[in-house]
Amino acid sequence: MVNSTQVSFFTLSAYFDTGLFKYLYFMIILSVYILIICSNLLLIVVICMNRSLHEPMYMFLCSLFVNELYGSSGLFPFLLTQILSDIHTVSASLCFLQIFCVYSYGTIELLNLTVMSYDRYLAICYPLQYNTRMSYNKVAILIALTWLLIFLLNFFTMPLIIPSQLCGDIIKKVYCDYHSVVKLACYDTTVSNIYGLIVTAISVFGPLIVIFYTYMRILKVCFSGSKQTRQKAVSTCTPHLASLLNFSFGACFEILQSRFNMNSVPNMLRIFLSLYFLTCPPLFNPVMYGLKLSKIFVICKSLITNVGC
């Protein structure tokens, strides 16, 4: 019979001794976190304070930037603490809280991108009906559903899929994730895995189908429409597609790493890629949208110039 215990702490074994270099890593990670906070907060403030940006596309962007702050805040303070610590342990309650934050961040990110693709679909395919189809009430409902549904889904499903009896306390990563904890279960977790896969499939493939459909319709209109229509589609859809591909790359590697043996991949590369979807989208999205969308760029440039003066 396998001995099972009520685990109160987990050990994160992916950390290794870096000597005095840990202070350099700490400063690099802290600088990235500060940059993420400043860039996302800047664009949130710019969108909220300027009435000319109170349009559906910018409201959805604001929701996206809030989620970037939420996701990065679920990782970076924890990561900074662990880098300076000599003992890389985390309490079970904090570990489960981080799992909740990481997974809700990921699903909210994908839903935000889905809603944004639907908004671009209406703007390009139904330009004359756009204002009636995408009213302010509808924008508020879509943003509220994006956040509330995911929080409720994670809140009620996490206790069902996280094992209650564990036969180990070593997580082979630099932060807590669901599948690493499931691997420590003392009993057969087939039912939990199937349930988790069903939830993942619904929350991932459902949005991806919507995104695929909207872009097929957008491409159809672009090929049959005017040059002005194509230019509008390129200018507004390119940043969205870049965000989607950037997030998808990081999320795909994270899923593959949790499901398959990645020991052949160098440890430093595994750590970097496992942090990618929690680090690069929060850093990449505000910079890209701030540069690509002319309205935001002009206001940000004016604001920075005035502050500098």
PDB file of C-alpha atoms in Angstrom:
ATOM      1  CA  MET A   1       0.000   0.000   0.000  1.00  0.00           C
ATOM      2  CA  VAL A   2       1.338   3.470  -0.923  1.00  0.00           C
ATOM      3  CA  ASN A   3       1.818   5.883   1.947  1.00  0.00           C
ATOM      4  CA  SER A   4      -0.218   9.059   1.491  1.00  0.00           C
ATOM      5  CA  THR A   5       0.046  12.268   3.463  1.00  0.00           C
ATOM      6  CA  GLN A   6      -1.705  15.581   3.646  1.00  0.00           C
ATOM      7  CA  VAL A   7       0.956  17.694   1.937  1.00  0.00           C
ATOM      8  CA  SER A   8       1.368  21.146   3.471  1.00  0.00           C
ATOM      9  CA  PHE A   9       4.409  22.249   1.425  1.00  0.00           C
ATOM     10  CA  PHE A  10       5.746  21.597  -2.075  1.00  0.00           C
ATOM     11  CA  THR A  11       9.390  21.714  -3.196  1.00  0.00           C
ATOM     12  CA  LEU A  12      10.120  23.332  -6.570  1.00  0.00           C
ATOM     13  CA  SER A  13      13.021  21.272  -7.922  1.00  0.00           C
ATOM     14  CA  ALA A  14      13.600  23.184 -11.191  1.00  0.00           C
ATOM     15  CA  TYR A  15      15.571  25.846  -9.320  1.00  0.00           C
ATOM     16  CA  PHE A  16      19.335  25.338  -9.152  1.00  0.00           C
ATOM     17  CA  ASP A  17      22.183  27.049  -7.329  1.00  0.00           C
ATOM     18  CA  THR A  18      23.310  30.141  -9.251  1.00  0.00           C
ATOM     19  CA  GLY A  19      25.518  31.625  -6.549  1.00  0.00           C
ATOM     20  CA  LEU A  20      25.839  35.385  -6.719  1.00  0.00           C
ATOM     21  CA  PHE A  21      24.181  35.356 -10.154  1.00  0.00           C
ATOM     22  CA  LYS A  22      20.833  35.082  -8.362  1.00  0.00           C
ATOM     23  CA  TYR A  23      20.994  38.828  -7.676  1.00  0.00           C
ATOM     24  CA  LEU A  24      21.506  39.490 -11.390  1.00  0.00           C
ATOM     25  CA  TYR A  25      18.545  37.219 -12.243  1.00  0.00           C
ATOM     26  CA  PHE A  26      16.500  38.973  -9.573  1.00  0.00           C
ATOM     27  CA  MET A  27      17.214  42.401 -11.077  1.00  0.00           C
ATOM     28  CA  ILE A  28      16.414  41.194 -14.616  1.00  0.00           C
ATOM     29  CA  ILE A  29      13.093  39.623 -13.530  1.00  0.00           C
ATOM     30  CA  LEU A  30      12.228  42.679 -11.414  1.00  0.00           C
ATOM     31  CA  SER A  31      12.950  44.997 -14.362  1.00  0.00           C
ATOM     32  CA  VAL A  32      10.706  42.923 -16.626  1.00  0.00           C
ATOM     33  CA  TYR A  33       7.912  42.975 -14.030  1.00  0.00           C
ATOM     34  CA  ILE A  34       8.185  46.755 -13.571  1.00  0.00           C
ATOM     35  CA  LEU A  35       8.105  47.225 -17.353  1.00  0.00           C
ATOM     36  CA  ILE A  36       4.993  45.029 -17.602  1.00  0.00           C
ATOM     37  CA  ILE A  37       3.228  46.976 -14.837  1.00  0.00           C
ATOM     38  CA  CYS A  38       4.137  50.396 -16.247  1.00  0.00           C
ATOM     39  CA  SER A  39       3.307  49.621 -19.889  1.00  0.00           C
ATOM     40  CA  ASN A  40      -0.031  47.952 -19.151  1.00  0.00           C
ATOM     41  CA  LEU A  41      -1.065  50.563 -16.574  1.00  0.00           C
ATOM     42  CA  LEU A  42      -0.145  53.367 -18.973  1.00  0.00           C
ATOM     43  CA  LEU A  43      -2.426  52.022 -21.700  1.00  0.00           C
ATOM     44  CA  ILE A  44      -5.257  51.257 -19.244  1.00  0.00           C
ATOM     45  CA  VAL A  45      -5.115  54.857 -17.968  1.00  0.00           C
ATOM     46  CA  VAL A  46      -4.868  56.274 -21.502  1.00  0.00           C
ATOM     47  CA  ILE A  47      -7.922  54.309 -22.668  1.00  0.00           C
ATOM     48  CA  CYS A  48      -9.993  55.087 -19.559  1.00  0.00           C
ATOM     49  CA  MET A  49      -9.152  58.809 -19.432  1.00  0.00           C
ATOM     50  CA  ASN A  50      -9.615  59.659 -23.134  1.00  0.00           C
ATOM     51  CA  ARG A  51     -13.209  59.739 -24.359  1.00  0.00           C
ATOM     52  CA  SER A  52     -12.051  59.369 -27.971  1.00  0.00           C
ATOM     53  CA  LEU A  53     -10.895  55.842 -27.049  1.00  0.00           C
ATOM     54  CA  HIS A  54     -14.207  54.806 -25.487  1.00  0.00           C
ATOM     55  CA  GLU A  55     -14.927  52.500 -28.401  1.00  0.00           C
ATOM     56  CA  PRO A  56     -15.538  48.712 -28.276  1.00  0.00           C
ATOM     57  CA  MET A  57     -12.103  47.771 -29.657  1.00  0.00           C
ATOM     58  CA  TYR A  58     -10.295  49.823 -27.007  1.00  0.00           C
ATOM     59  CA  MET A  59     -12.567  48.598 -24.213  1.00  0.00           C
ATOM     60  CA  PHE A  60     -11.668  45.005 -25.109  1.00  0.00           C
ATOM     61  CA  LEU A  61      -8.006  46.014 -25.206  1.00  0.00           C
ATOM     62  CA  CYS A  62      -8.365  47.494 -21.729  1.00  0.00           C
ATOM     63  CA  SER A  63      -9.749  44.145 -20.507  1.00  0.00           C
ATOM     64  CA  LEU A  64      -6.779  42.403 -22.154  1.00  0.00           C
ATOM     65  CA  PHE A  65      -4.277  44.697 -20.408  1.00  0.00           C
ATOM     66  CA  VAL A  66      -5.968  44.177 -17.025  1.00  0.00           C
ATOM     67  CA  ASN A  67      -5.589  40.430 -17.540  1.00  0.00           C
ATOM     68  CA  GLU A  68      -1.890  40.884 -18.370  1.00  0.00           C
ATOM     69  CA  LEU A  69      -1.442  42.583 -14.989  1.00  0.00           C
ATOM     70  CA  TYR A  70      -3.437  39.841 -13.266  1.00  0.00           C
ATOM     71  CA  GLY A  71      -1.485  36.973 -14.853  1.00  0.00           C
ATOM     72  CA  SER A  72       1.966  38.482 -14.345  1.00  0.00           C
ATOM     73  CA  SER A  73       1.122  39.354 -10.723  1.00  0.00           C
ATOM     74  CA  GLY A  74       0.263  35.695 -10.161  1.00  0.00           C
ATOM     75  CA  LEU A  75       3.806  34.768 -11.155  1.00  0.00           C
ATOM     76  CA  PHE A  76       6.425  37.504 -10.700  1.00  0.00           C
ATOM     77  CA  PRO A  77       6.211  38.282  -6.935  1.00  0.00           C
ATOM     78  CA  PHE A  78       6.365  34.523  -6.291  1.00  0.00           C
ATOM     79  CA  LEU A  79       9.261  34.099  -8.740  1.00  0.00           C
ATOM     80  CA  LEU A  80      11.238  36.997  -7.232  1.00  0.00           C
ATOM     81  CA  THR A  81      10.857  35.538  -3.733  1.00  0.00           C
ATOM     82  CA  GLN A  82      12.012  32.097  -4.868  1.00  0.00           C
ATOM     83  CA  ILE A  83      15.067  33.439  -6.732  1.00  0.00           C
ATOM     84  CA  LEU A  84      16.441  35.014  -3.542  1.00  0.00           C
ATOM     85  CA  SER A  85      15.484  32.077  -1.334  1.00  0.00           C
ATOM     86  CA  ASP A  86      17.890  29.240  -0.549  1.00  0.00           C
ATOM     87  CA  ILE A  87      15.023  26.809   0.119  1.00  0.00           C
ATOM     88  CA  HIS A  88      12.561  26.597  -2.767  1.00  0.00           C
ATOM     89  CA  THR A  89       9.397  25.531  -1.004  1.00  0.00           C
ATOM     90  CA  VAL A  90       5.849  26.840  -1.231  1.00  0.00           C
ATOM     91  CA  SER A  91       2.825  26.204   0.990  1.00  0.00           C
ATOM     92  CA  ALA A  92       0.062  24.038  -0.475  1.00  0.00           C
ATOM     93  CA  SER A  93      -2.520  26.833  -0.164  1.00  0.00           C
ATOM     94  CA  LEU A  94      -0.279  29.336  -2.012  1.00  0.00           C
ATOM     95  CA  CYS A  95       0.517  26.686  -4.624  1.00  0.00           C
ATOM     96  CA  PHE A  96      -3.171  26.039  -5.320  1.00  0.00           C
ATOM     97  CA  LEU A  97      -3.839  29.783  -5.437  1.00  0.00           C
ATOM     98  CA  GLN A  98      -1.116  30.167  -8.058  1.00  0.00           C
ATOM     99  CA  ILE A  99      -2.583  27.306 -10.098  1.00  0.00           C
ATOM    100  CA  PHE A 100      -5.948  29.100 -10.010  1.00  0.00           C
ATOM    101  CA  CYS A 101      -4.350  32.403 -11.122  1.00  0.00           C
ATOM    102  CA  VAL A 102      -2.302  30.834 -13.927  1.00  0.00           C
ATOM    103  CA  TYR A 103      -5.190  28.862 -15.414  1.00  0.00           C
ATOM    104  CA  SER A 104      -7.757  31.637 -15.095  1.00  0.00           C
ATOM    105  CA  TYR A 105      -5.258  34.053 -16.701  1.00  0.00           C
ATOM    106  CA  GLY A 106      -4.769  31.699 -19.646  1.00  0.00           C
ATOM    107  CA  THR A 107      -8.461  31.111 -20.294  1.00  0.00           C
ATOM    108  CA  ILE A 108      -9.371  34.799 -19.846  1.00  0.00           C
ATOM    109  CA  GLU A 109      -6.578  35.725 -22.275  1.00  0.00           C
ATOM    110  CA  LEU A 110      -7.943  33.385 -24.924  1.00  0.00           C
ATOM    111  CA  LEU A 111     -11.531  34.558 -24.394  1.00  0.00           C
ATOM    112  CA  ASN A 112     -10.433  38.195 -24.611  1.00  0.00           C
ATOM    113  CA  LEU A 113      -8.731  37.460 -27.935  1.00  0.00           C
ATOM    114  CA  THR A 114     -11.882  35.639 -29.093  1.00  0.00           C
ATOM    115  CA  VAL A 115     -14.132  38.598 -28.266  1.00  0.00           C
ATOM    116  CA  MET A 116     -11.676  40.921 -30.026  1.00  0.00           C
ATOM    117  CA  SER A 117     -11.786  38.755 -33.178  1.00  0.00           C
ATOM    118  CA  TYR A 118     -15.606  38.869 -33.075  1.00  0.00           C
ATOM    119  CA  ASP A 119     -15.445  42.665 -32.753  1.00  0.00           C
ATOM    120  CA  ARG A 120     -13.120  42.926 -35.785  1.00  0.00           C
ATOM    121  CA  TYR A 121     -15.427  40.573 -37.712  1.00  0.00           C
ATOM    122  CA  LEU A 122     -18.416  42.883 -37.117  1.00  0.00           C
ATOM    123  CA  ALA A 123     -16.389  46.028 -37.880  1.00  0.00           C
ATOM    124  CA  ILE A 124     -15.081  44.691 -41.220  1.00  0.00           C
ATOM    125  CA  CYS A 125     -17.957  42.497 -42.409  1.00  0.00           C
ATOM    126  CA  TYR A 126     -20.846  44.700 -41.179  1.00  0.00           C
ATOM    127  CA  PRO A 127     -19.438  48.262 -41.019  1.00  0.00           C
ATOM    128  CA  LEU A 128     -22.839  49.980 -41.442  1.00  0.00           C
ATOM    129  CA  GLN A 129     -24.466  47.888 -38.686  1.00  0.00           C
ATOM    130  CA  TYR A 130     -21.446  47.830 -36.382  1.00  0.00           C
ATOM    131  CA  ASN A 131     -22.669  50.480 -33.909  1.00  0.00           C
ATOM    132  CA  THR A 132     -25.991  48.714 -33.387  1.00  0.00           C
ATOM    133  CA  ARG A 133     -24.533  45.205 -33.253  1.00  0.00           C
ATOM    134  CA  MET A 134     -21.707  46.207 -30.891  1.00  0.00           C
ATOM    135  CA  SER A 135     -23.433  48.581 -28.472  1.00  0.00           C
ATOM    136  CA  TYR A 136     -21.890  49.707 -25.162  1.00  0.00           C
ATOM    137  CA  ASN A 137     -24.242  47.375 -23.264  1.00  0.00           C
ATOM    138  CA  LYS A 138     -23.087  44.431 -25.369  1.00  0.00           C
ATOM    139  CA  VAL A 139     -19.440  45.380 -24.797  1.00  0.00           C
ATOM    140  CA  ALA A 140     -20.011  45.473 -21.022  1.00  0.00           C
ATOM    141  CA  ILE A 141     -21.822  42.108 -21.082  1.00  0.00           C
ATOM    142  CA  LEU A 142     -19.068  40.433 -23.150  1.00  0.00           C
ATOM    143  CA  ILE A 143     -16.300  41.714 -20.863  1.00  0.00           C
ATOM    144  CA  ALA A 144     -18.226  40.731 -17.716  1.00  0.00           C
ATOM    145  CA  LEU A 145     -18.937  37.237 -19.067  1.00  0.00           C
ATOM    146  CA  THR A 146     -15.280  36.795 -20.078  1.00  0.00           C
ATOM    147  CA  TRP A 147     -14.161  37.335 -16.490  1.00  0.00           C
ATOM    148  CA  LEU A 148     -17.054  35.942 -14.443  1.00  0.00           C
ATOM    149  CA  LEU A 149     -17.514  32.695 -16.393  1.00  0.00           C
ATOM    150  CA  ILE A 150     -13.834  31.807 -16.159  1.00  0.00           C
ATOM    151  CA  PHE A 151     -13.563  32.633 -12.454  1.00  0.00           C
ATOM    152  CA  LEU A 152     -16.670  30.558 -11.699  1.00  0.00           C
ATOM    153  CA  LEU A 153     -15.473  27.695 -13.925  1.00  0.00           C
ATOM    154  CA  ASN A 154     -12.067  27.556 -12.233  1.00  0.00           C
ATOM    155  CA  PHE A 155     -13.507  28.058  -8.753  1.00  0.00           C
ATOM    156  CA  PHE A 156     -15.829  25.063  -9.052  1.00  0.00           C
ATOM    157  CA  THR A 157     -13.634  22.741 -11.128  1.00  0.00           C
ATOM    158  CA  MET A 158     -10.295  23.119  -9.320  1.00  0.00           C
ATOM    159  CA  PRO A 159     -11.424  21.228  -6.168  1.00  0.00           C
ATOM    160  CA  LEU A 160     -12.721  18.402  -8.383  1.00  0.00           C
ATOM    161  CA  ILE A 161      -9.543  17.863 -10.409  1.00  0.00           C
ATOM    162  CA  ILE A 162      -6.806  18.487  -7.794  1.00  0.00           C
ATOM    163  CA  PRO A 163      -6.050  15.234  -5.884  1.00  0.00           C
ATOM    164  CA  SER A 164      -6.867  15.183  -2.170  1.00  0.00           C
ATOM    165  CA  GLN A 165      -4.254  12.514  -1.352  1.00  0.00           C
ATOM    166  CA  LEU A 166      -0.679  13.012  -2.492  1.00  0.00           C
ATOM    167  CA  CYS A 167       2.316  10.673  -2.247  1.00  0.00           C
ATOM    168  CA  GLY A 168       4.964  13.282  -2.970  1.00  0.00           C
ATOM    169  CA  ASP A 169       5.758  16.949  -2.632  1.00  0.00           C
ATOM    170  CA  ILE A 170       8.275  17.662  -5.426  1.00  0.00           C
ATOM    171  CA  ILE A 171       7.166  19.786  -8.391  1.00  0.00           C
ATOM    172  CA  LYS A 172       9.689  19.819 -11.251  1.00  0.00           C
ATOM    173  CA  LYS A 173       9.042  23.428 -12.244  1.00  0.00           C
ATOM    174  CA  VAL A 174       9.747  26.976 -11.039  1.00  0.00           C
ATOM    175  CA  TYR A 175       6.067  27.595 -10.249  1.00  0.00           C
ATOM    176  CA  CYS A 176       3.007  25.487  -9.413  1.00  0.00           C
ATOM    177  CA  ASP A 177       0.864  23.994 -12.143  1.00  0.00           C
ATOM    178  CA  TYR A 178      -2.092  21.647 -12.139  1.00  0.00           C
ATOM    179  CA  HIS A 179      -0.625  18.667 -13.978  1.00  0.00           C
ATOM    180  CA  SER A 180       2.521  18.567 -11.816  1.00  0.00           C
ATOM    181  CA  VAL A 181       0.331  18.229  -8.714  1.00  0.00           C
ATOM    182  CA  VAL A 182      -1.879  15.563 -10.337  1.00  0.00           C
ATOM    183  CA  LYS A 183       1.244  13.457 -11.029  1.00  0.00           C
ATOM    184  CA  LEU A 184       1.815  13.294  -7.256  1.00  0.00           C
ATOM    185  CA  ALA A 185      -1.559  11.634  -6.572  1.00  0.00           C
ATOM    186  CA  CYS A 186      -1.592   8.325  -4.702  1.00  0.00           C
ATOM    187  CA  TYR A 187      -4.539   6.922  -6.645  1.00  0.00           C
ATOM    188  CA  ASP A 188      -5.596   6.510 -10.255  1.00  0.00           C
ATOM    189  CA  THR A 189      -6.345   9.971 -11.653  1.00  0.00           C
ATOM    190  CA  THR A 190      -7.873   8.827 -14.953  1.00  0.00           C
ATOM    191  CA  VAL A 191     -11.268  10.348 -14.132  1.00  0.00           C
ATOM    192  CA  SER A 192      -9.682  13.662 -13.068  1.00  0.00           C
ATOM    193  CA  ASN A 193      -7.515  13.698 -16.204  1.00  0.00           C
ATOM    194  CA  ILE A 194     -10.484  13.034 -18.492  1.00  0.00           C
ATOM    195  CA  TYR A 195     -12.525  15.712 -16.732  1.00  0.00           C
ATOM    196  CA  GLY A 196      -9.603  18.142 -16.954  1.00  0.00           C
ATOM    197  CA  LEU A 197      -9.136  17.386 -20.670  1.00  0.00           C
ATOM    198  CA  ILE A 198     -12.848  17.977 -21.341  1.00  0.00           C
ATOM    199  CA  VAL A 199     -12.755  21.331 -19.527  1.00  0.00           C
ATOM    200  CA  THR A 200      -9.544  22.274 -21.372  1.00  0.00           C
ATOM    201  CA  ALA A 201     -10.971  21.225 -24.742  1.00  0.00           C
ATOM    202  CA  ILE A 202     -14.129  23.303 -24.225  1.00  0.00           C
ATOM    203  CA  SER A 203     -12.224  26.364 -22.984  1.00  0.00           C
ATOM    204  CA  VAL A 204      -9.573  26.145 -25.742  1.00  0.00           C
ATOM    205  CA  PHE A 205     -11.195  24.677 -28.861  1.00  0.00           C
ATOM    206  CA  GLY A 206     -14.472  26.574 -28.412  1.00  0.00           C
ATOM    207  CA  PRO A 207     -12.786  29.997 -28.626  1.00  0.00           C
ATOM    208  CA  LEU A 208     -10.415  28.817 -31.387  1.00  0.00           C
ATOM    209  CA  ILE A 209     -13.365  27.728 -33.544  1.00  0.00           C
ATOM    210  CA  VAL A 210     -14.928  31.194 -33.141  1.00  0.00           C
ATOM    211  CA  ILE A 211     -11.615  32.880 -34.027  1.00  0.00           C
ATOM    212  CA  PHE A 212     -11.137  30.628 -37.068  1.00  0.00           C
ATOM    213  CA  TYR A 213     -14.688  31.327 -38.303  1.00  0.00           C
ATOM    214  CA  THR A 214     -14.396  35.112 -37.876  1.00  0.00           C
ATOM    215  CA  TYR A 215     -11.092  35.259 -39.757  1.00  0.00           C
ATOM    216  CA  MET A 216     -12.429  33.123 -42.587  1.00  0.00           C
ATOM    217  CA  ARG A 217     -15.263  35.648 -42.986  1.00  0.00           C
ATOM    218  CA  ILE A 218     -12.844  38.588 -42.714  1.00  0.00           C
ATOM    219  CA  LEU A 219     -10.572  37.092 -45.415  1.00  0.00           C
ATOM    220  CA  LYS A 220     -13.568  36.503 -47.669  1.00  0.00           C
ATOM    221  CA  VAL A 221     -14.614  40.161 -47.365  1.00  0.00           C
ATOM    222  CA  CYS A 222     -11.025  41.353 -47.900  1.00  0.00           C
ATOM    223  CA  PHE A 223     -10.565  39.394 -51.133  1.00  0.00           C
ATOM    224  CA  SER A 224     -13.885  40.598 -52.537  1.00  0.00           C
ATOM    225  CA  GLY A 225     -13.810  44.119 -51.076  1.00  0.00           C
ATOM    226  CA  SER A 226     -12.082  47.379 -51.849  1.00  0.00           C
ATOM    227  CA  LYS A 227      -8.483  48.384 -51.175  1.00  0.00           C
ATOM    228  CA  GLN A 228      -9.686  50.541 -48.251  1.00  0.00           C
ATOM    229  CA  THR A 229     -11.381  47.504 -46.660  1.00  0.00           C
ATOM    230  CA  ARG A 230      -8.180  45.476 -46.977  1.00  0.00           C
ATOM    231  CA  GLN A 231      -6.110  48.260 -45.435  1.00  0.00           C
ATOM    232  CA  LYS A 232      -8.524  48.546 -42.490  1.00  0.00           C
ATOM    233  CA  ALA A 233      -8.422  44.775 -41.961  1.00  0.00           C
ATOM    234  CA  VAL A 234      -4.605  44.680 -42.045  1.00  0.00           C
ATOM    235  CA  SER A 235      -4.191  47.648 -39.677  1.00  0.00           C
ATOM    236  CA  THR A 236      -6.592  46.320 -37.022  1.00  0.00           C
ATOM    237  CA  CYS A 237      -6.188  42.547 -37.407  1.00  0.00           C
ATOM    238  CA  THR A 238      -2.380  42.308 -37.595  1.00  0.00           C
ATOM    239  CA  PRO A 239      -1.798  43.205 -33.897  1.00  0.00           C
ATOM    240  CA  HIS A 240      -4.580  40.819 -32.868  1.00  0.00           C
ATOM    241  CA  LEU A 241      -3.136  37.939 -34.899  1.00  0.00           C
ATOM    242  CA  ALA A 242       0.342  38.648 -33.516  1.00  0.00           C
ATOM    243  CA  SER A 243      -1.058  38.544 -29.946  1.00  0.00           C
ATOM    244  CA  LEU A 244      -2.895  35.303 -30.673  1.00  0.00           C
ATOM    245  CA  LEU A 245       0.160  33.584 -32.187  1.00  0.00           C
ATOM    246  CA  ASN A 246       2.436  34.811 -29.401  1.00  0.00           C
ATOM    247  CA  PHE A 247       0.117  33.527 -26.676  1.00  0.00           C
ATOM    248  CA  SER A 248      -0.620  30.264 -28.528  1.00  0.00           C
ATOM    249  CA  PHE A 249       3.095  29.470 -28.875  1.00  0.00           C
ATOM    250  CA  GLY A 250       3.688  29.799 -25.135  1.00  0.00           C
ATOM    251  CA  ALA A 251       0.484  27.975 -24.163  1.00  0.00           C
ATOM    252  CA  CYS A 252       1.188  25.076 -26.569  1.00  0.00           C
ATOM    253  CA  PHE A 253       4.660  24.522 -25.146  1.00  0.00           C
ATOM    254  CA  GLU A 254       3.281  24.628 -21.602  1.00  0.00           C
ATOM    255  CA  ILE A 255       0.656  21.974 -22.482  1.00  0.00           C
ATOM    256  CA  LEU A 256       3.250  19.793 -24.222  1.00  0.00           C
ATOM    257  CA  GLN A 257       5.670  20.105 -21.310  1.00  0.00           C
ATOM    258  CA  SER A 258       3.021  19.077 -18.784  1.00  0.00           C
ATOM    259  CA  ARG A 259       1.922  16.045 -20.821  1.00  0.00           C
ATOM    260  CA  PHE A 260       5.202  14.695 -22.239  1.00  0.00           C
ATOM    261  CA  ASN A 261       8.727  13.974 -21.037  1.00  0.00           C
ATOM    262  CA  MET A 262      10.872  17.007 -21.911  1.00  0.00           C
ATOM    263  CA  ASN A 263      14.115  15.886 -20.233  1.00  0.00           C
ATOM    264  CA  SER A 264      15.943  16.027 -23.578  1.00  0.00           C
ATOM    265  CA  VAL A 265      15.376  19.823 -23.657  1.00  0.00           C
ATOM    266  CA  PRO A 266      18.068  21.829 -21.773  1.00  0.00           C
ATOM    267  CA  ASN A 267      16.907  22.898 -18.300  1.00  0.00           C
ATOM    268  CA  MET A 268      17.346  26.649 -18.877  1.00  0.00           C
ATOM    269  CA  LEU A 269      15.386  26.479 -22.129  1.00  0.00           C
ATOM    270  CA  ARG A 270      12.595  24.507 -20.403  1.00  0.00           C
ATOM    271  CA  ILE A 271      12.372  27.139 -17.679  1.00  0.00           C
ATOM    272  CA  PHE A 272      12.316  30.005 -20.195  1.00  0.00           C
ATOM    273  CA  LEU A 273       9.628  28.396 -22.375  1.00  0.00           C
ATOM    274  CA  SER A 274       7.489  27.417 -19.379  1.00  0.00           C
ATOM    275  CA  LEU A 275       7.488  31.099 -18.316  1.00  0.00           C
ATOM    276  CA  TYR A 276       6.896  32.360 -21.861  1.00  0.00           C
ATOM    277  CA  PHE A 277       3.087  32.542 -21.869  1.00  0.00           C
ATOM    278  CA  LEU A 278       3.081  34.307 -18.491  1.00  0.00           C
ATOM    279  CA  THR A 279       5.856  36.753 -19.407  1.00  0.00           C
ATOM    280  CA  CYS A 280       5.929  37.576 -23.123  1.00  0.00           C
ATOM    281  CA  PRO A 281       2.232  38.377 -23.812  1.00  0.00           C
ATOM    282  CA  PRO A 282       2.030  40.846 -20.871  1.00  0.00           C
ATOM    283  CA  LEU A 283       5.220  42.485 -22.155  1.00  0.00           C
ATOM    284  CA  PHE A 284       4.578  42.181 -25.888  1.00  0.00           C
ATOM    285  CA  ASN A 285       0.889  43.199 -26.138  1.00  0.00           C
ATOM    286  CA  PRO A 286       0.964  46.726 -24.664  1.00  0.00           C
ATOM    287  CA  VAL A 287       4.129  47.612 -26.596  1.00  0.00           C
ATOM    288  CA  MET A 288       2.742  46.295 -29.876  1.00  0.00           C
ATOM    289  CA  TYR A 289      -0.736  47.842 -29.538  1.00  0.00           C
ATOM    290  CA  GLY A 290       0.787  51.111 -28.322  1.00  0.00           C
ATOM    291  CA  LEU A 291       2.941  51.297 -31.465  1.00  0.00           C
ATOM    292  CA  LYS A 292       0.527  49.848 -34.030  1.00  0.00           C
ATOM    293  CA  LEU A 293      -2.724  51.643 -33.155  1.00  0.00           C
ATOM    294  CA  SER A 294      -2.285  55.270 -34.191  1.00  0.00           C
ATOM    295  CA  LYS A 295      -4.843  56.716 -31.733  1.00  0.00           C
ATOM    296  CA  ILE A 296      -3.121  55.148 -28.729  1.00  0.00           C
ATOM    297  CA  PHE A 297       0.361  55.942 -30.057  1.00  0.00           C
ATOM    298  CA  VAL A 298      -0.396  59.654 -30.555  1.00  0.00           C
ATOM    299  CA  ILE A 299      -1.933  60.037 -27.077  1.00  0.00           C
ATOM    300  CA  CYS A 300       0.906  58.105 -25.384  1.00  0.00           C
ATOM    301  CA  LYS A 301       3.532  60.127 -27.249  1.00  0.00           C
ATOM    302  CA  SER A 302       1.831  63.372 -26.251  1.00  0.00           C
ATOM    303  CA  LEU A 303       1.555  62.241 -22.624  1.00  0.00           C
ATOM    304  CA  ILE A 304       5.210  61.191 -22.389  1.00  0.00           C
ATOM    305  CA  THR A 305       6.343  64.422 -24.078  1.00  0.00           C
ATOM    306  CA  ASN A 306       4.324  66.542 -21.627  1.00  0.00           C
ATOM    307  CA  VAL A 307       5.688  64.620 -18.649  1.00  0.00           C
ATOM    308  CA  GLY A 308       9.231  65.046 -19.998  1.00  0.00           C
ATOM    309  CA  CYS A 309       8.736  68.780 -20.332  1.00  0.00           C
TER     310      CYS A 309
END
